[in-house]
């Protein structure tokens, strides 16, 4: 029997939904390089540039935020929300969790945003990260590297419960919950409870910082694969999202790693193009630099020009052999649906101040986070999480036009295409 036009149209629609599920984006802190607050116009300029990058291997229409609070405010929603609505940019939200025992201000800012913007805001939210590299900061490596005060697993678990309680029954209850950390934090068995509690795992990984491991640019792809595979191994069935990775264009030589525009391009090709883009949600570090204290600069553009510092077009062949890496399998592109889960030497990674609440005793207690403030432990500066909800079933009430809804729709793509193929053979 021949494939009917109706069936063909349906198959193409399913393929399109699948393509839309693996988001491309950048990280965005709450302040500019001079530590002044970003406002709507600043975020809007970033989002518009990201979507219009010349030669990009896809549309970078997603952004990862580190906090929900406007810089130097108490609990006002960050103005990135309104900019995202106006530019149709998907949001991977973050709740800053390091150095605090209370996330009530983060939750208050979110509630205000839901009340003010409604579904225009919630439909764009593709994930919620409770914390960023908190486990790394409190690890032996993080302490050695003076990474700052983090949070232990039980604190992250309590914050996850706080979030779920605050948004039970609301549109945000359908958003998959994750946590972002370094790959060596994820592979530390003492943190397994966090893996069990989330729907996806976010990993920040920077081979550039992997001193003593042969971290030359030519070996960067292999180092990334090793860390990525290790994260996926402990994640089990949960999807791993790459929440930070990149190579600096300027800065100091780090062991064998040399910053340059040429090396940044090589890393983009060997890690981004070969391994990540179109396969798993990926948030590159970075579109523009925000941290004046970091001597390494990662921005792929100057002054938010849509013409990048290097050619973003992906090559057709690569130097890195992916045959040894199981992470290149299509399973890594699985995205999380609604939560049904239970409730080395390294240098610090690029930090870009995310926000600062002037009313908090601890600058980190209200999202004074860092964009890429990660460990470089085991070569990772921020490790992310994989996470499809363990054993979660497709939610029945997800808005199919929302970010979470598209991710849910894509989860059944393989089965539908298989059915189409079987029908064709009848």
Tab-separated table of C-alpha atoms in Angstrom:
chain	number	residue	atom	x	y	z
A	1	UNK	CA	0.000	0.000	0.000
A	2	UNK	CA	1.315	3.453	-0.894
A	3	UNK	CA	1.812	6.149	1.698
A	4	UNK	CA	-1.087	8.560	1.465
A	5	UNK	CA	-0.600	12.307	1.257
A	6	UNK	CA	-2.363	12.693	4.600
A	7	UNK	CA	0.016	10.254	6.242
A	8	UNK	CA	2.990	11.944	4.612
A	9	UNK	CA	1.860	15.328	5.863
A	10	UNK	CA	1.498	13.915	9.357
A	11	UNK	CA	4.960	12.379	9.235
A	12	UNK	CA	6.489	15.668	8.146
A	13	UNK	CA	4.693	17.482	10.949
A	14	UNK	CA	6.038	14.996	13.462
A	15	UNK	CA	9.565	15.428	12.100
A	16	UNK	CA	9.199	19.180	12.454
A	17	UNK	CA	8.106	18.807	16.090
A	18	UNK	CA	11.149	16.655	16.727
A	19	UNK	CA	13.470	19.296	15.281
A	20	UNK	CA	11.923	21.924	17.504
A	21	UNK	CA	12.493	19.930	20.680
A	22	UNK	CA	16.274	20.304	20.842
A	23	UNK	CA	16.682	23.931	21.723
A	24	UNK	CA	19.664	26.096	20.865
A	25	UNK	CA	20.522	29.016	23.088
A	26	UNK	CA	23.056	30.984	25.082
A	27	UNK	CA	23.477	31.811	28.756
A	28	UNK	CA	22.511	35.254	29.992
A	29	UNK	CA	23.372	36.845	33.322
A	30	UNK	CA	21.420	39.663	34.925
A	31	UNK	CA	24.165	42.294	34.643
A	32	UNK	CA	26.383	43.844	32.012
A	33	UNK	CA	30.185	43.738	32.026
A	34	UNK	CA	30.341	46.841	34.220
A	35	UNK	CA	28.053	45.125	36.747
A	36	UNK	CA	25.168	47.452	35.958
A	37	UNK	CA	21.737	45.868	35.700
A	38	UNK	CA	20.412	44.607	32.406
A	39	UNK	CA	16.994	45.866	31.456
A	40	UNK	CA	14.465	44.783	28.857
A	41	UNK	CA	16.263	46.549	26.002
A	42	UNK	CA	19.525	44.803	26.864
A	43	UNK	CA	17.971	41.338	26.926
A	44	UNK	CA	15.977	42.095	23.799
A	45	UNK	CA	19.149	43.079	21.939
A	46	UNK	CA	20.758	39.777	22.957
A	47	UNK	CA	17.788	37.676	21.942
A	48	UNK	CA	17.412	39.374	18.563
A	49	UNK	CA	21.110	38.930	17.779
A	50	UNK	CA	20.999	35.272	18.809
A	51	UNK	CA	18.131	34.559	16.443
A	52	UNK	CA	19.758	36.359	13.515
A	53	UNK	CA	23.341	35.037	13.684
A	54	UNK	CA	24.833	34.669	10.229
A	55	UNK	CA	25.640	31.076	9.334
A	56	UNK	CA	24.175	29.571	12.510
A	57	UNK	CA	23.410	25.819	12.255
A	58	UNK	CA	19.901	26.402	13.559
A	59	UNK	CA	17.874	29.088	15.274
A	60	UNK	CA	19.239	30.156	18.650
A	61	UNK	CA	15.864	31.120	20.071
A	62	UNK	CA	16.322	29.958	23.661
A	63	UNK	CA	18.122	31.437	26.654
A	64	UNK	CA	19.282	30.107	29.994
A	65	UNK	CA	18.847	32.446	32.970
A	66	UNK	CA	20.447	32.078	36.412
A	67	UNK	CA	17.796	33.871	38.433
A	68	UNK	CA	14.234	35.112	38.159
A	69	UNK	CA	14.948	38.360	40.025
A	70	UNK	CA	15.785	41.654	38.362
A	71	UNK	CA	19.331	42.720	39.248
A	72	UNK	CA	19.559	44.754	42.459
A	73	UNK	CA	15.836	44.306	43.159
A	74	UNK	CA	14.230	42.330	45.970
A	75	UNK	CA	11.718	40.144	44.156
A	76	UNK	CA	10.791	41.960	40.954
A	77	UNK	CA	10.673	39.633	37.932
A	78	UNK	CA	13.755	39.877	35.754
A	79	UNK	CA	13.067	41.991	32.657
A	80	UNK	CA	14.367	39.168	30.474
A	81	UNK	CA	10.860	37.692	30.735
A	82	UNK	CA	9.214	40.539	28.872
A	83	UNK	CA	12.018	40.604	26.300
A	84	UNK	CA	11.528	36.875	25.719
A	85	UNK	CA	7.804	37.359	25.174
A	86	UNK	CA	8.400	40.115	22.626
A	87	UNK	CA	11.052	38.112	20.731
A	88	UNK	CA	9.476	34.641	21.103
A	89	UNK	CA	12.514	33.310	22.953
A	90	UNK	CA	12.197	30.086	24.946
A	91	UNK	CA	13.286	30.184	28.581
A	92	UNK	CA	15.332	27.789	30.654
A	93	UNK	CA	14.751	29.413	34.025
A	94	UNK	CA	17.048	29.234	37.017
A	95	UNK	CA	16.554	29.587	40.740
A	96	UNK	CA	19.751	30.672	42.473
A	97	UNK	CA	20.413	28.250	45.314
A	98	UNK	CA	23.988	28.763	46.543
A	99	UNK	CA	24.730	30.363	49.882
A	100	UNK	CA	21.134	30.546	51.058
A	101	UNK	CA	18.542	28.553	52.946
A	102	UNK	CA	15.594	30.406	51.465
A	103	UNK	CA	14.396	30.805	47.857
A	104	UNK	CA	11.180	32.630	48.726
A	105	UNK	CA	12.222	35.761	46.823
A	106	UNK	CA	12.941	33.730	43.680
A	107	UNK	CA	9.522	32.098	43.998
A	108	UNK	CA	7.874	35.471	44.632
A	109	UNK	CA	9.418	36.907	41.461
A	110	UNK	CA	8.143	33.921	39.478
A	111	UNK	CA	4.637	34.245	40.893
A	112	UNK	CA	4.570	37.923	39.997
A	113	UNK	CA	5.633	37.075	36.447
A	114	UNK	CA	2.918	34.439	36.075
A	115	UNK	CA	0.306	36.898	37.341
A	116	UNK	CA	1.539	39.718	35.109
A	117	UNK	CA	2.206	37.837	31.865
A	118	UNK	CA	0.123	34.671	32.127
A	119	UNK	CA	0.426	32.075	29.386
A	120	UNK	CA	2.481	34.433	27.214
A	121	UNK	CA	5.233	33.792	29.740
A	122	UNK	CA	4.566	30.241	30.918
A	123	UNK	CA	4.231	28.865	27.363
A	124	UNK	CA	7.845	29.873	26.726
A	125	UNK	CA	9.277	28.078	29.763
A	126	UNK	CA	10.972	24.835	28.689
A	127	UNK	CA	12.640	23.951	31.972
A	128	UNK	CA	13.305	25.026	35.536
A	129	UNK	CA	16.776	24.604	37.015
A	130	UNK	CA	16.848	24.550	40.788
A	131	UNK	CA	20.407	25.703	41.363
A	132	UNK	CA	23.595	25.996	39.316
A	133	UNK	CA	26.883	24.274	40.264
A	134	UNK	CA	25.974	24.347	43.945
A	135	UNK	CA	27.147	20.764	44.519
A	136	UNK	CA	30.479	21.541	42.871
A	137	UNK	CA	31.060	24.603	45.047
A	138	UNK	CA	30.648	22.492	48.172
A	139	UNK	CA	32.883	19.704	46.876
A	140	UNK	CA	36.540	19.151	47.750
A	141	UNK	CA	37.539	20.470	44.322
A	142	UNK	CA	35.273	23.489	44.592
A	143	UNK	CA	36.650	24.359	48.023
A	144	UNK	CA	40.211	24.001	46.727
A	145	UNK	CA	39.427	26.323	43.839
A	146	UNK	CA	37.739	28.848	46.145
A	147	UNK	CA	34.552	28.583	44.129
A	148	UNK	CA	32.430	30.068	46.904
A	149	UNK	CA	29.614	28.821	49.089
A	150	UNK	CA	27.415	26.242	47.403
A	151	UNK	CA	24.678	23.956	48.649
A	152	UNK	CA	24.529	20.330	49.743
A	153	UNK	CA	22.172	17.778	48.158
A	154	UNK	CA	19.607	18.000	50.966
A	155	UNK	CA	19.346	21.759	50.426
A	156	UNK	CA	18.709	21.311	46.692
A	157	UNK	CA	16.084	18.653	47.478
A	158	UNK	CA	14.326	20.991	49.906
A	159	UNK	CA	14.289	23.763	47.290
A	160	UNK	CA	12.774	21.399	44.733
A	161	UNK	CA	9.990	20.650	47.210
A	162	UNK	CA	9.523	24.376	47.875
A	163	UNK	CA	9.168	25.052	44.150
A	164	UNK	CA	6.690	22.223	43.594
A	165	UNK	CA	4.573	23.345	46.541
A	166	UNK	CA	4.582	26.967	45.379
A	167	UNK	CA	3.403	26.154	41.859
A	168	UNK	CA	1.255	23.089	42.432
A	169	UNK	CA	-1.716	23.277	40.102
A	170	UNK	CA	-0.309	26.173	38.064
A	171	UNK	CA	1.017	26.193	34.517
A	172	UNK	CA	4.581	25.995	35.829
A	173	UNK	CA	3.791	22.688	37.554
A	174	UNK	CA	4.025	21.073	34.119
A	175	UNK	CA	7.547	22.382	33.483
A	176	UNK	CA	10.309	19.730	33.797
A	177	UNK	CA	12.583	20.363	36.763
A	178	UNK	CA	16.350	19.982	36.628
A	179	UNK	CA	19.557	20.955	38.333
A	180	UNK	CA	22.766	22.202	36.700
A	181	UNK	CA	26.191	21.107	37.909
A	182	UNK	CA	29.614	19.904	36.817
A	183	UNK	CA	30.047	16.409	35.445
A	184	UNK	CA	32.270	15.385	38.337
A	185	UNK	CA	29.574	16.548	40.754
A	186	UNK	CA	27.067	14.333	38.970
A	187	UNK	CA	29.363	11.313	39.052
A	188	UNK	CA	29.876	11.736	42.804
A	189	UNK	CA	27.596	9.087	44.343
A	190	UNK	CA	26.852	11.322	47.319
A	191	UNK	CA	24.749	13.498	44.976
A	192	UNK	CA	22.588	10.688	43.569
A	193	UNK	CA	19.521	11.872	45.487
A	194	UNK	CA	19.446	14.998	43.334
A	195	UNK	CA	19.514	12.900	40.150
A	196	UNK	CA	16.593	10.873	41.489
A	197	UNK	CA	14.596	14.014	42.260
A	198	UNK	CA	14.859	15.804	38.892
A	199	UNK	CA	13.480	15.268	35.402
A	200	UNK	CA	16.600	16.305	33.503
A	201	UNK	CA	20.252	16.928	34.290
A	202	UNK	CA	22.134	20.015	33.155
A	203	UNK	CA	25.880	19.728	32.681
A	204	UNK	CA	28.470	22.493	32.321
A	205	UNK	CA	31.642	21.203	30.697
A	206	UNK	CA	34.787	23.086	29.616
A	207	UNK	CA	37.727	20.987	28.367
A	208	UNK	CA	39.694	24.255	28.275
A	209	UNK	CA	40.030	24.100	32.074
A	210	UNK	CA	41.092	20.448	32.280
A	211	UNK	CA	44.695	20.932	33.288
A	212	UNK	CA	46.887	17.857	33.292
A	213	UNK	CA	44.640	15.920	30.943
A	214	UNK	CA	46.008	16.901	27.575
A	215	UNK	CA	43.621	19.818	27.136
A	216	UNK	CA	44.945	21.058	23.807
A	217	UNK	CA	42.270	22.171	21.381
A	218	UNK	CA	42.850	19.080	19.221
A	219	UNK	CA	41.958	16.866	22.192
A	220	UNK	CA	39.023	18.970	23.380
A	221	UNK	CA	36.395	16.871	21.610
A	222	UNK	CA	37.591	13.666	23.279
A	223	UNK	CA	37.711	15.307	26.709
A	224	UNK	CA	34.192	16.618	26.244
A	225	UNK	CA	32.910	13.208	25.142
A	226	UNK	CA	34.450	11.521	28.176
A	227	UNK	CA	32.754	13.928	30.593
A	228	UNK	CA	29.465	13.883	28.699
A	229	UNK	CA	29.375	10.087	28.597
A	230	UNK	CA	30.160	9.867	32.305
A	231	UNK	CA	27.256	12.205	33.058
A	232	UNK	CA	24.865	10.252	30.854
A	233	UNK	CA	25.940	7.013	32.485
A	234	UNK	CA	24.812	8.154	35.944
A	235	UNK	CA	21.733	9.921	34.551
A	236	UNK	CA	20.206	6.660	33.406
A	237	UNK	CA	17.040	7.298	31.429
A	238	UNK	CA	16.992	10.981	32.225
A	239	UNK	CA	18.004	13.399	29.466
A	240	UNK	CA	21.215	15.371	29.793
A	241	UNK	CA	21.080	18.969	28.636
A	242	UNK	CA	24.336	20.797	27.966
A	243	UNK	CA	23.823	24.028	29.844
A	244	UNK	CA	27.300	25.513	29.390
A	245	UNK	CA	30.237	24.815	27.123
A	246	UNK	CA	32.539	26.887	24.934
A	247	UNK	CA	36.141	27.913	24.280
A	248	UNK	CA	37.581	31.384	24.993
A	249	UNK	CA	38.635	33.631	22.145
A	250	UNK	CA	41.053	35.613	24.334
A	251	UNK	CA	42.736	35.107	27.697
A	252	UNK	CA	45.625	33.184	29.161
A	253	UNK	CA	46.938	29.782	28.175
A	254	UNK	CA	45.597	27.142	30.558
A	255	UNK	CA	48.068	24.270	30.582
A	256	UNK	CA	47.874	23.109	26.927
A	257	UNK	CA	44.702	25.079	26.149
A	258	UNK	CA	45.179	28.288	24.178
A	259	UNK	CA	42.437	30.873	23.690
A	260	UNK	CA	41.974	32.167	20.147
A	261	UNK	CA	39.252	32.826	17.614
A	262	UNK	CA	40.549	29.898	15.551
A	263	UNK	CA	40.385	27.527	18.507
A	264	UNK	CA	36.913	28.751	19.458
A	265	UNK	CA	35.793	27.913	15.933
A	266	UNK	CA	37.416	24.485	16.107
A	267	UNK	CA	35.658	23.764	19.411
A	268	UNK	CA	32.335	24.952	17.987
A	269	UNK	CA	32.748	22.444	15.147
A	270	UNK	CA	34.128	19.463	17.071
A	271	UNK	CA	31.818	19.725	20.084
A	272	UNK	CA	28.806	21.788	19.041
A	273	UNK	CA	28.335	20.662	15.457
A	274	UNK	CA	29.530	17.070	15.844
A	275	UNK	CA	28.005	16.235	19.194
A	276	UNK	CA	25.307	18.642	20.379
A	277	UNK	CA	23.415	20.846	17.948
A	278	UNK	CA	20.090	19.275	17.039
A	279	UNK	CA	20.696	16.325	19.371
A	280	UNK	CA	20.125	17.703	22.864
A	281	UNK	CA	19.111	21.085	24.318
A	282	UNK	CA	22.312	23.141	24.225
A	283	UNK	CA	23.120	26.517	25.783
A	284	UNK	CA	26.474	27.776	24.510
A	285	UNK	CA	28.812	29.954	26.507
A	286	UNK	CA	28.461	32.623	25.254
A	287	UNK	CA	26.913	35.283	23.041
A	288	UNK	CA	28.547	38.141	24.951
A	289	UNK	CA	30.772	38.478	28.008
A	290	UNK	CA	29.401	39.792	31.279
A	291	UNK	CA	32.032	39.247	33.947
A	292	UNK	CA	34.779	41.885	34.162
A	293	UNK	CA	36.750	39.695	36.606
A	294	UNK	CA	37.185	36.864	34.146
A	295	UNK	CA	40.255	37.352	31.962
A	296	UNK	CA	39.021	34.695	29.551
A	297	UNK	CA	36.502	36.056	27.062
A	298	UNK	CA	34.069	33.692	25.371
A	299	UNK	CA	31.768	35.959	23.341
A	300	UNK	CA	31.245	34.729	19.800
A	301	UNK	CA	30.240	38.228	18.686
A	302	UNK	CA	31.480	41.749	19.263
A	303	UNK	CA	28.968	44.359	20.368
A	304	UNK	CA	26.116	41.947	19.601
A	305	UNK	CA	26.848	41.964	15.898
A	306	UNK	CA	24.965	39.322	13.930
A	307	UNK	CA	28.262	38.639	12.154
A	308	UNK	CA	30.161	36.350	14.561
A	309	UNK	CA	33.894	36.393	15.197
A	310	UNK	CA	34.153	33.068	13.369
A	311	UNK	CA	32.152	31.119	10.806
A	312	UNK	CA	29.284	29.290	12.542
A	313	UNK	CA	28.565	27.034	9.572
A	314	UNK	CA	29.080	23.393	10.506
A	315	UNK	CA	31.534	21.260	8.510
A	316	UNK	CA	30.608	17.876	7.070
A	317	UNK	CA	33.610	16.016	8.507
A	318	UNK	CA	35.292	16.142	11.901
A	319	UNK	CA	38.660	15.319	13.442
A	320	UNK	CA	37.214	13.804	16.624
A	321	UNK	CA	36.307	10.127	16.353
A	322	UNK	CA	32.815	9.689	17.761
A	323	UNK	CA	32.901	5.897	17.467
A	324	UNK	CA	34.199	5.577	21.016
A	325	UNK	CA	31.491	7.805	22.404
A	326	UNK	CA	28.058	6.430	23.169
A	327	UNK	CA	26.795	9.949	23.779
A	328	UNK	CA	26.349	10.638	20.093
A	329	UNK	CA	23.417	8.238	20.001
A	330	UNK	CA	19.991	9.630	19.329
A	331	UNK	CA	18.906	8.778	22.863
A	332	UNK	CA	20.764	11.808	24.124
A	333	UNK	CA	18.198	14.012	22.438
A	334	UNK	CA	15.375	12.788	24.629
A	335	UNK	CA	13.785	15.689	26.389
A	336	UNK	CA	11.997	15.748	29.687
A	337	UNK	CA	8.266	15.786	30.036
A	338	UNK	CA	6.295	16.665	33.108
A	339	UNK	CA	7.949	15.693	36.373
A	340	UNK	CA	6.843	12.417	37.829
A	341	UNK	CA	9.959	11.727	39.762
A	342	UNK	CA	9.949	11.840	43.484
A	343	UNK	CA	9.686	14.682	45.012
A	344	UNK	CA	40.951	16.361	39.634
A	345	UNK	CA	42.427	19.657	39.328
A	346	UNK	CA	40.353	22.273	37.818
A	347	UNK	CA	40.065	25.954	37.683
A	348	UNK	CA	37.013	27.994	38.159
A	349	UNK	CA	34.979	28.370	35.041
A	350	UNK	CA	33.821	31.613	33.484
A	351	UNK	CA	31.637	33.509	35.877
A	352	UNK	CA	29.304	36.220	34.773
A	353	UNK	CA	27.275	37.847	37.478
A	354	UNK	CA	23.727	36.781	37.121
A	355	UNK	CA	22.056	39.150	39.449
A	356	UNK	CA	22.342	40.747	42.793
A	357	UNK	CA	19.715	41.578	45.302
A	358	UNK	CA	20.822	44.577	47.228
A	359	UNK	CA	18.478	43.583	50.024
A	360	UNK	CA	20.088	40.268	50.781
A	361	UNK	CA	22.891	39.728	53.218
A	362	UNK	CA	24.466	37.223	50.887
A	363	UNK	CA	24.910	38.308	47.323
A	364	UNK	CA	24.209	34.784	46.201
A	365	UNK	CA	21.074	34.354	48.218
A	366	UNK	CA	18.919	36.033	45.647
A	367	UNK	CA	20.450	34.925	42.451
A	368	UNK	CA	23.761	36.637	42.501
A	369	UNK	CA	24.877	33.870	40.331
A	370	UNK	CA	27.429	33.274	37.747
A	371	UNK	CA	27.028	32.379	34.209
A	372	UNK	CA	29.520	29.682	33.942
A	373	UNK	CA	30.730	30.006	37.444
A	374	UNK	CA	31.664	26.476	37.396
A	375	UNK	CA	34.215	24.148	38.400
A	376	UNK	CA	36.697	23.084	36.068
A	377	UNK	CA	36.953	19.998	38.062
A	378	UNK	CA	37.629	17.204	35.731
A	379	UNK	CA	37.525	19.748	33.062
A	380	UNK	CA	34.091	21.012	33.552
A	381	UNK	CA	32.948	24.400	34.474
A	382	UNK	CA	29.404	23.885	35.108
A	383	UNK	CA	27.898	20.580	34.580
A	384	UNK	CA	24.486	19.893	33.567
A	385	UNK	CA	21.900	17.385	33.892
A	386	UNK	CA	20.228	14.833	31.947
A	387	UNK	CA	16.904	14.205	32.785
A	388	UNK	CA	13.815	12.847	31.457
A	389	UNK	CA	11.595	12.193	34.323
A	390	UNK	CA	12.326	8.732	35.422
A	391	UNK	CA	9.516	6.715	34.119
A	392	UNK	CA	7.310	9.723	33.605
A	393	UNK	CA	4.311	9.387	31.395
A	394	UNK	CA	3.190	12.042	28.964
A	395	UNK	CA	1.148	14.633	30.818
A	396	UNK	CA	-2.408	14.976	29.648
A	397	UNK	CA	-2.696	18.712	30.198
A	398	UNK	CA	0.428	20.150	28.579
A	399	UNK	CA	-0.143	23.055	26.212
A	400	UNK	CA	1.101	21.681	22.897
A	401	UNK	CA	2.150	25.169	21.799
A	402	UNK	CA	4.278	25.748	24.873
A	403	UNK	CA	7.954	24.956	25.196
A	404	UNK	CA	7.203	22.034	27.485
A	405	UNK	CA	4.425	20.922	25.169
A	406	UNK	CA	6.750	20.720	22.187
A	407	UNK	CA	9.128	18.623	24.209
A	408	UNK	CA	6.300	16.283	25.133
A	409	UNK	CA	5.188	16.048	21.508
A	410	UNK	CA	8.666	15.073	20.415
A	411	UNK	CA	8.838	12.179	22.859
A	412	UNK	CA	6.448	10.129	20.709
A	413	UNK	CA	8.126	10.946	17.397
A	414	UNK	CA	10.033	7.696	17.091
A	415	UNK	CA	6.948	5.585	17.716
A	416	UNK	CA	4.828	7.515	15.228
A	417	UNK	CA	7.434	7.325	12.501
A	418	UNK	CA	7.799	3.610	13.122
A	419	UNK	CA	4.026	3.239	12.788
A	420	UNK	CA	4.085	5.197	9.544
A	421	UNK	CA	6.800	2.908	8.220
A	422	UNK	CA	4.848	-0.186	9.167
A	423	UNK	CA	1.707	1.217	7.542
A	424	UNK	CA	3.648	1.877	4.373
A	425	UNK	CA	4.679	-1.765	4.176
A	426	UNK	CA	1.102	-3.091	4.381
